[in-house]
Structure formats: C-alpha cells, structure tokens
Amino acid sequence: MKRMLSGIKPTGQLTLGNYIGALRNFVKYQDEYDLYVFIANLHCITVYNDPKELRKNLKDCVALYLACGLDPEKCCIFLQSDVMEHAQLGFIMCCNTYLGELNRMTQFKDKLAKGEQGLSGGIYTYPALMSADILMYDADYVPVGEDQKQHVELCRDTAIRFNNRYGKSFNIPEPVVPKVGAKIMSLSDPTKKMSKSEQTNKGCIYLLDDLKSVRKKIMSAKTDDVAKVQFDPENQPGISNLMSIVSALTNQSFEEITDMFNGKGYGDFKKYVADVVCDELSKIQERYNHIIENDIIEDVLAKGKAKAQIIAHKKLDQIQRTIGIEIR
Ligand code: ATP
Ligand code: LTN
C-alpha cells in the first residue's frame, strides 16, 4: 500500500479553504492509502501565537480532523512535536537545502514583499522542516492545496540531491493537488487566498463559524456586474470562486452550475452556495460537538504518537548513520 502524509498548521481556526483544499481529501484517501496526518505545531510557532489560544487551536484541529471524517482506526493522527525526530531531521534537511532555494519560496517572498516585520529564522527555514516531515515517513504522496505545492517540489529536489550524494536514503514524494478547489479565495477579496491568518475575517469562512454568519459572509461576497454565473476566474473571480466551492462540495461541474442559474440573479446563486456550505458545515459541527463532549483527543494522539515514533526513530537512526554523525 502506498503511503500518504500531510499536515495542517493549528495557527487559527481551520477554514473552508483548508477543508476543500486539504482536509476533505485526506478523508477520501484513508481507505486507499497508508495515511499519516499530523498537526504541524512546530510550523505554527514560526510566527508568534498566544500560548492559550494555540493550545485551544491544537485541540480543535484534532477534533476537526475527526469531525471531518478522519478515522484513527484507518489512519495515524499525531502531533508533530510528540515525535521529536521531526526537529532533528529538520535540521539535517536544513543543512541540505540551499539558501537560493529558500529564497525562491513564494510564500516567504510574499511576506518580504509585503514588508512584514519581525520575520523569524524559523519561517525562512520552514520548508526544510516540511521536507523532513515528508521524508521521515518515505511518503509516496502529499495531498496539499496549491500554495504548498512549491514546498513539496523543494522537498523532492532535496531528497534527490541527498540520494545522489549519500546513496538511496529517501523515497521521492509527489504532491497531490485537487483539480477543483486547490485555492479557495477570500470572499471579500477574491484575488487573495482564503487564509486563517487573514486580518479581517469577513472573507474567510471558519469551519466552526455559526451558520448565520456563514450565510451572511456568502451573501455579501464580492462579485461583479457581468450578471452571469459562469466560470471565468480572470474576469469574474468572485463568482468563479463561489462556483469552485459548490463544485468541490457537490461534485457538480461548472457547466451544470451555469445551466442551473441560467437567467437567474446572483442573489439566487449565493443563496444556493450558502445552502450547500451550511449543509456541509452543520454536519461537521454536530460531530465536532460530540467529539469535544466525549474527550477522546488525548487517546487519539497517544495512539498516533506510538505508531509514528517507531518509523521516525528508525529513519532518523538510518540517516544519521548515512551522513556519518553516529560513532558506530
Ligand atoms: P495561513 O493562512 O496561516 O498561512 P493556511 O490556511 O494556509 O494558513 P495551512 O495550515 O498552511 O493553512 O494549510 C493547510 C492545508 O490547507 C495546506 O495543504 C494548504 O495548501 C491548504 N489550504 C490552505 N488555504 C487554502 C485555500 N484557501 N484553498 C485551498 N487550500 C488551502
Ligand atoms: N507547511 C504546511 C503544513 C505542513 C505540511 C507538512 C503539509 C507542514 N509539514 C508536510 C504537507 C506535508 C502548511 O503551511 N500548510
């Protein structure tokens, strides 16, 4: 069975973008692959987080993994920092990644271009830690949204170079990006990615938002004056974004959605989008409440840690021998 691995940062509340671009696909894959899903808590401290809030977000992130349908009997769910080998292999990968490569990462370049102040060393080198996360488990596939594809490609390059230098040590992973919904855009500014660290939350739907406010955000989503529901991201980014959301959640094609709203106004279309999204979120929220009441999170993480640790321990040992830092 091929192995698949992915992670999500518990920086804030998970969003509809995280769900459509990543999380929901993990659920689909748990029956077909040997799936490892972790909470990337080391990645998330690359920017400051209030410790209390972070702890709450960690817990919510696990609960949402489960509420969205991940089954700890079918996949391994763990906390990145519970498997300390990640940080150690992360440093080794950092030593095998060139400055030029890190400088080319668009996520980091965007932050620099925006003039963000107080950027940490961790945020600069985090793609190397991400390489370690993936290579540690010899993952074959890495399901991610569009914004993370470049990091998985960097991981591939690093692994190929490492294998050439030291002999075959790592499996070469492939990114898996969904055809529809790989980049859900902000509802208030459809030229920007829907992001949990967005300044205002008007354009972002959180999985735990109350459904009334979800409806409100969708009904006031930015559109255009073309007055036709059609997929044209360049000229109608807002409508196209809403169509991607619907298509991802209902499996309807863009043509079907266009036909459905032929001759109708944006108000009708938005109402339909809101119905589709609220229907999906209400199921997730119901399961989330049940999980929180039953307090099963620590057990799930303990089980995941035990399984992941065995692989990680062996892999790190193998790599440390390979590069010559062990005495034997
Ligand atoms: P931040 O906004 O703080 O950068 P994020 O929302 O991008 O965080 P991550 O933890 O970085 O969240 O992403 C988790 C996964 O969700 C990744 O695979 C990422 O590609 C995917 N993802 C994030 N936002 C979107 C989006 N708007 N559309 C589709 N996929 C997304
Ligand atoms: N960097 C990713 C989260 C992440 C990840 C990973 C995803 C950390 N390690 C390994 C896939 C595989 C992010 O910011 N979304």
Coordinates of C-alpha atoms and ligand atoms in Angstrom, one line a residue:
M1 CA 0.0 0.0 0.0
K2 CA 1.4 3.4 -1.0
R3 CA 2.0 5.9 1.9
M4 CA 0.5 9.3 2.0
L5 CA 1.3 12.1 4.5
S6 CA 0.1 15.7 5.2
G7 CA -0.2 18.3 7.9
I8 CA -2.1 21.4 8.8
K9 CA -0.9 24.2 11.0
P10 CA -3.0 24.9 14.0
T11 CA -2.4 28.7 13.7
G12 CA -6.0 29.6 13.9
Q13 CA -9.4 28.1 13.3
L14 CA -9.5 25.8 10.3
T15 CA -11.2 27.3 7.3
L16 CA -13.4 26.2 4.4
G17 CA -10.2 26.6 2.2
N18 CA -8.3 24.1 4.4
Y19 CA -11.3 21.8 4.3
I20 CA -11.8 21.8 0.5
G21 CA -8.1 22.1 -0.5
A22 CA -6.7 19.6 2.0
L23 CA -8.6 18.0 4.9
R24 CA -11.6 16.6 3.0
N25 CA -9.2 14.9 0.6
F26 CA -7.3 13.2 3.4
V27 CA -10.6 11.6 4.4
K28 CA -11.2 10.3 0.9
Y29 CA -7.7 8.8 0.9
Q30 CA -7.7 7.0 4.2
D31 CA -9.2 3.9 2.7
E32 CA -6.8 3.7 -0.2
Y33 CA -3.5 4.7 1.4
D34 CA -1.4 4.2 4.5
L35 CA -2.2 7.7 5.7
Y36 CA -0.3 9.8 8.2
V37 CA -1.9 13.1 9.2
F38 CA -0.3 15.4 11.7
I39 CA -0.9 18.7 13.4
A40 CA 2.1 20.9 12.4
N41 CA 2.5 22.7 15.7
L42 CA 6.3 23.3 15.1
H43 CA 5.5 25.0 11.8
C44 CA 2.9 27.2 13.5
I45 CA 5.4 28.7 16.1
T46 CA 7.3 30.2 13.2
V47 CA 5.1 33.2 14.0
Y48 CA 4.1 34.3 17.5
N49 CA 0.9 32.6 18.8
D50 CA -0.7 33.3 22.1
P51 CA 0.0 30.1 24.1
K52 CA -3.5 29.8 25.4
E53 CA -5.1 30.2 22.0
L54 CA -2.6 27.9 20.4
R55 CA -3.4 25.1 22.9
K56 CA -7.1 25.6 22.1
N57 CA -6.5 25.6 18.4
L58 CA -4.4 22.4 18.7
K59 CA -7.3 20.6 20.3
D60 CA -9.8 22.0 17.9
C61 CA -7.6 20.9 15.0
V62 CA -7.6 17.3 16.1
A63 CA -11.4 17.4 16.9
L64 CA -12.0 18.8 13.4
Y65 CA -9.8 16.2 11.8
L66 CA -12.1 13.6 13.4
A67 CA -15.3 15.6 12.7
C68 CA -14.5 15.8 9.0
G69 CA -14.3 12.1 8.9
L70 CA -10.7 11.0 9.7
D71 CA -10.8 7.7 11.5
P72 CA -8.0 6.9 13.9
E73 CA -8.5 3.2 13.1
K74 CA -7.8 3.8 9.5
C75 CA -5.0 6.5 9.6
C76 CA -2.3 7.7 12.0
I77 CA -3.1 11.1 13.6
F78 CA -0.4 12.7 15.6
L79 CA 1.1 15.9 17.0
Q80 CA 4.4 16.9 15.2
S81 CA 6.2 17.8 18.4
D82 CA 5.3 14.5 20.0
V83 CA 7.7 12.9 17.6
M84 CA 10.9 14.7 18.3
E85 CA 12.8 13.2 15.4
H86 CA 11.0 15.8 13.2
A87 CA 13.1 18.7 14.6
Q88 CA 16.3 16.7 14.4
L89 CA 15.8 15.6 10.8
G90 CA 14.5 19.1 10.1
F91 CA 18.0 20.5 11.0
I92 CA 19.7 17.8 8.8
M93 CA 17.4 18.8 5.9
C94 CA 18.1 22.5 6.5
C95 CA 21.8 21.6 6.1
N96 CA 20.9 20.0 2.7
T97 CA 18.8 22.9 1.4
Y98 CA 20.5 25.8 -0.4
L99 CA 19.8 29.5 0.6
G100 CA 19.0 30.1 -3.1
E101 CA 16.2 27.5 -2.9
L102 CA 14.7 29.0 0.3
N103 CA 14.9 32.5 -1.3
R104 CA 12.8 31.3 -4.1
M105 CA 9.9 30.1 -2.0
T106 CA 7.0 32.4 -3.0
Q107 CA 5.3 32.2 0.4
F108 CA 8.4 33.7 2.0
K109 CA 9.0 36.2 -0.8
D110 CA 5.4 37.4 -0.5
K111 CA 5.9 38.1 3.2
L112 CA 9.1 40.0 2.4
A113 CA 7.4 41.9 -0.4
K114 CA 4.5 42.9 1.9
G115 CA 7.2 44.4 4.3
E116 CA 6.1 42.1 7.2
Q117 CA 8.3 43.0 10.2
G118 CA 9.9 40.7 12.7
L119 CA 10.1 37.6 10.4
S120 CA 11.8 34.7 12.3
G121 CA 14.5 32.4 11.1
G122 CA 12.0 29.6 11.6
I123 CA 9.7 30.9 8.9
Y124 CA 12.6 31.2 6.5
T125 CA 13.8 27.6 7.0
Y126 CA 10.4 26.0 7.5
P127 CA 10.3 24.4 4.0
A128 CA 13.3 22.3 5.2
L129 CA 11.4 21.1 8.3
M130 CA 8.5 20.3 5.9
S131 CA 10.9 18.2 3.8
A132 CA 11.8 16.3 7.0
D133 CA 8.2 15.7 7.9
I134 CA 7.6 14.1 4.5
L135 CA 10.9 12.2 4.0
M136 CA 10.8 10.8 7.6
Y137 CA 7.9 8.5 6.5
D138 CA 9.1 7.9 3.0
A139 CA 5.7 9.2 1.8
D140 CA 4.8 8.5 -1.8
Y141 CA 2.1 11.2 -2.0
V142 CA 1.5 14.5 -0.2
P143 CA -2.0 16.0 -0.6
V144 CA -1.9 19.8 -0.3
G145 CA -3.5 22.9 -1.7
E146 CA -1.9 24.9 -4.5
D147 CA 0.1 27.2 -2.1
Q148 CA 2.0 24.2 -0.7
K149 CA 3.0 22.6 -4.0
Q150 CA 6.2 24.5 -4.3
H151 CA 7.3 23.3 -0.9
V152 CA 6.7 19.7 -1.8
E153 CA 8.7 20.2 -5.0
L154 CA 11.5 21.6 -3.0
C155 CA 11.3 18.5 -0.8
R156 CA 11.6 16.4 -3.9
D157 CA 14.7 18.3 -5.1
T158 CA 16.3 18.0 -1.7
A159 CA 15.6 14.3 -1.5
I160 CA 17.0 13.6 -5.0
R161 CA 20.2 15.5 -4.1
F162 CA 20.5 13.7 -0.8
N163 CA 20.1 10.4 -2.5
N164 CA 22.7 11.3 -5.1
R165 CA 25.2 12.4 -2.5
Y166 CA 24.7 9.6 0.1
G167 CA 23.1 6.8 -1.8
K168 CA 19.3 5.9 -1.8
S169 CA 18.0 7.1 1.5
F170 CA 14.6 8.6 0.8
N171 CA 11.6 7.8 -1.3
I172 CA 10.8 10.7 -3.7
P173 CA 7.3 12.1 -2.9
E174 CA 4.8 13.6 -5.2
P175 CA 2.4 16.4 -4.4
V176 CA -1.4 15.7 -4.9
V177 CA -3.3 18.9 -5.6
P178 CA -7.1 18.7 -6.1
K179 CA -8.5 19.6 -9.6
V180 CA -11.2 21.8 -8.1
G181 CA -10.8 23.9 -5.0
A182 CA -7.0 23.8 -4.7
K183 CA -7.1 27.5 -4.0
I184 CA -10.3 28.9 -2.4
M185 CA -10.1 32.7 -2.5
S186 CA -11.2 35.2 0.1
L187 CA -14.9 36.1 -0.2
S188 CA -14.2 39.8 0.3
D189 CA -11.2 39.9 -2.0
P190 CA -11.3 37.0 -4.5
T191 CA -7.8 37.9 -5.7
K192 CA -6.4 36.7 -2.4
K193 CA -6.3 33.2 -0.9
M194 CA -8.8 32.5 1.9
S195 CA -6.5 32.3 4.8
K196 CA -6.9 31.7 8.5
S197 CA -4.4 34.4 9.3
E198 CA -6.3 37.0 7.3
Q199 CA -6.5 40.4 9.1
T200 CA -10.3 40.8 8.8
N201 CA -12.4 37.6 8.9
K202 CA -15.2 38.9 6.5
G203 CA -13.7 37.0 3.6
C204 CA -12.9 33.8 5.5
I205 CA -15.3 31.0 6.5
Y206 CA -14.2 29.1 9.5
L207 CA -15.4 25.5 10.0
L208 CA -16.7 26.4 13.4
D209 CA -18.4 29.7 12.4
D210 CA -22.1 29.9 13.4
L211 CA -24.2 29.2 10.3
K212 CA -25.9 32.5 10.4
S213 CA -22.7 34.4 10.0
V214 CA -21.6 31.9 7.3
R215 CA -24.7 32.8 5.3
K216 CA -24.1 36.5 5.8
K217 CA -20.5 36.2 4.6
I218 CA -21.6 34.4 1.5
M219 CA -24.5 36.7 0.7
S220 CA -22.1 39.7 0.9
A221 CA -19.3 38.0 -1.1
K222 CA -17.7 40.3 -3.6
T223 CA -19.0 39.6 -7.2
D224 CA -19.1 41.7 -10.4
D225 CA -21.6 43.3 -12.8
V226 CA -21.4 40.7 -15.6
A227 CA -24.6 39.2 -14.3
K228 CA -23.9 35.7 -15.4
V229 CA -23.0 32.7 -13.3
Q230 CA -20.0 31.3 -15.3
F231 CA -16.5 30.1 -14.6
D232 CA -14.2 32.9 -15.7
P233 CA -11.6 33.4 -12.9
E234 CA -9.9 36.2 -14.7
N235 CA -12.9 38.5 -15.3
Q236 CA -15.3 37.1 -12.6
P237 CA -13.0 35.9 -9.8
G238 CA -15.7 36.2 -7.1
I239 CA -18.4 34.2 -8.9
S240 CA -15.8 31.7 -10.1
N241 CA -14.6 31.2 -6.5
L242 CA -18.2 30.5 -5.3
M243 CA -18.6 28.1 -8.2
S244 CA -15.4 26.2 -7.2
I245 CA -16.7 26.0 -3.6
V246 CA -20.0 24.5 -4.8
S247 CA -18.4 22.2 -7.4
A248 CA -15.9 20.8 -4.8
L249 CA -18.7 20.2 -2.3
T250 CA -21.4 18.8 -4.6
N251 CA -19.3 17.3 -7.5
Q252 CA -21.4 19.4 -9.9
S253 CA -19.5 20.5 -13.0
F254 CA -19.2 24.2 -13.8
E255 CA -21.4 23.7 -16.8
E256 CA -24.1 22.2 -14.6
I257 CA -24.0 25.1 -12.2
T258 CA -24.1 27.6 -15.1
D259 CA -27.2 25.9 -16.5
M260 CA -28.8 25.8 -13.1
F261 CA -28.6 29.5 -12.8
N262 CA -29.2 30.5 -16.4
G263 CA -31.4 33.6 -16.4
K264 CA -31.3 33.9 -12.6
G265 CA -29.6 36.6 -10.5
Y266 CA -26.5 36.4 -8.2
G267 CA -28.8 36.6 -5.2
D268 CA -30.3 33.2 -6.1
F269 CA -26.9 31.7 -6.8
K270 CA -25.4 33.0 -3.5
K271 CA -28.4 31.5 -1.6
Y272 CA -27.7 28.2 -3.2
V273 CA -23.9 28.5 -2.3
A274 CA -24.9 29.3 1.3
D275 CA -27.3 26.3 1.5
V276 CA -24.5 23.9 0.2
V277 CA -21.9 25.3 2.6
C278 CA -24.2 25.4 5.6
D279 CA -25.3 21.9 5.0
E280 CA -21.7 20.6 5.0
L281 CA -20.7 22.7 8.0
S282 CA -23.7 21.7 10.1
K283 CA -22.7 18.0 9.8
I284 CA -19.1 18.8 10.7
Q285 CA -20.1 21.0 13.7
E286 CA -22.5 18.3 15.0
R287 CA -19.8 15.7 15.0
Y288 CA -17.3 18.3 16.4
N289 CA -19.5 18.9 19.4
H290 CA -19.9 15.2 20.0
I291 CA -16.1 14.7 20.0
I292 CA -15.4 17.6 22.3
E293 CA -18.0 16.2 24.8
N294 CA -16.5 12.8 24.7
D295 CA -13.0 14.0 25.3
I296 CA -11.2 11.4 23.1
I297 CA -8.5 13.7 21.7
E298 CA -5.6 12.7 24.0
D299 CA -6.2 9.0 23.3
V300 CA -6.2 9.5 19.6
L301 CA -2.9 11.5 19.8
A302 CA -1.3 8.9 22.1
K303 CA -2.1 6.2 19.7
G304 CA -0.8 8.2 16.7
K305 CA 2.4 9.1 18.5
A306 CA 3.2 5.5 19.3
K307 CA 2.8 4.4 15.7
A308 CA 4.6 7.4 14.1
Q309 CA 7.5 7.3 16.6
I310 CA 8.5 3.7 15.5
I311 CA 9.0 4.8 11.9
A312 CA 10.6 8.1 12.8
H313 CA 13.1 6.6 15.2
K314 CA 14.3 4.1 12.7
K315 CA 14.5 6.6 9.9
L316 CA 16.5 9.2 11.8
D317 CA 18.9 6.5 13.0
Q318 CA 19.4 5.3 9.4
I319 CA 20.0 8.9 8.2
Q320 CA 22.4 9.8 11.0
R321 CA 24.5 6.7 10.2
T322 CA 24.4 7.5 6.5
I323 CA 25.8 11.0 7.0
G324 CA 28.4 9.9 9.4
I325 CA 27.4 11.6 12.6
E326 CA 27.0 8.4 14.7
I327 CA 30.0 6.8 16.3
R328 CA 29.2 3.2 15.2
Ligands
ATP1 P1 -2.2 30.5 6.9 O1 -3.3 31.3 6.4 O2 -1.9 30.8 8.3 O3 -1.0 30.6 6.0 P2 -3.4 28.3 5.9 O4 -4.9 28.5 6.0 O5 -2.7 28.4 4.5 O6 -2.6 29.1 7.0 P3 -2.1 25.8 6.4 O7 -2.0 25.0 7.6 O8 -0.9 26.5 5.8 O9 -3.3 26.8 6.4 O10 -2.7 24.8 5.2 C1 -3.2 23.5 5.4 C2 -3.6 23.0 4.1 O11 -4.7 23.7 3.6 C3 -2.5 23.1 3.0 O12 -2.4 21.9 2.3 C4 -2.9 24.2 2.2 O13 -2.4 24.2 0.9 C5 -4.4 24.1 2.3 N1 -5.1 25.4 2.1 C6 -4.9 26.5 2.9 N2 -5.7 27.5 2.4 C7 -6.3 27.1 1.3 C8 -7.2 27.7 0.4 N3 -7.6 28.9 0.6 N4 -7.7 26.9 -0.6 C9 -7.3 25.6 -0.7 N5 -6.4 25.0 0.1 C10 -5.9 25.7 1.1
LTN2 N1 3.6 23.8 5.6 C1 2.3 23.3 5.5 C2 1.9 22.4 6.6 C3 2.9 21.2 6.6 C4 2.8 20.1 5.7 C5 3.9 19.3 6.1 C6 2.0 19.8 4.7 C7 3.9 21.1 7.4 N2 4.6 19.9 7.1 C8 4.2 18.1 5.4 C9 2.3 18.6 4.0 C10 3.4 17.8 4.4 C11 1.4 24.5 5.5 O1 1.8 25.5 5.9 N3 0.2 24.3 5.1

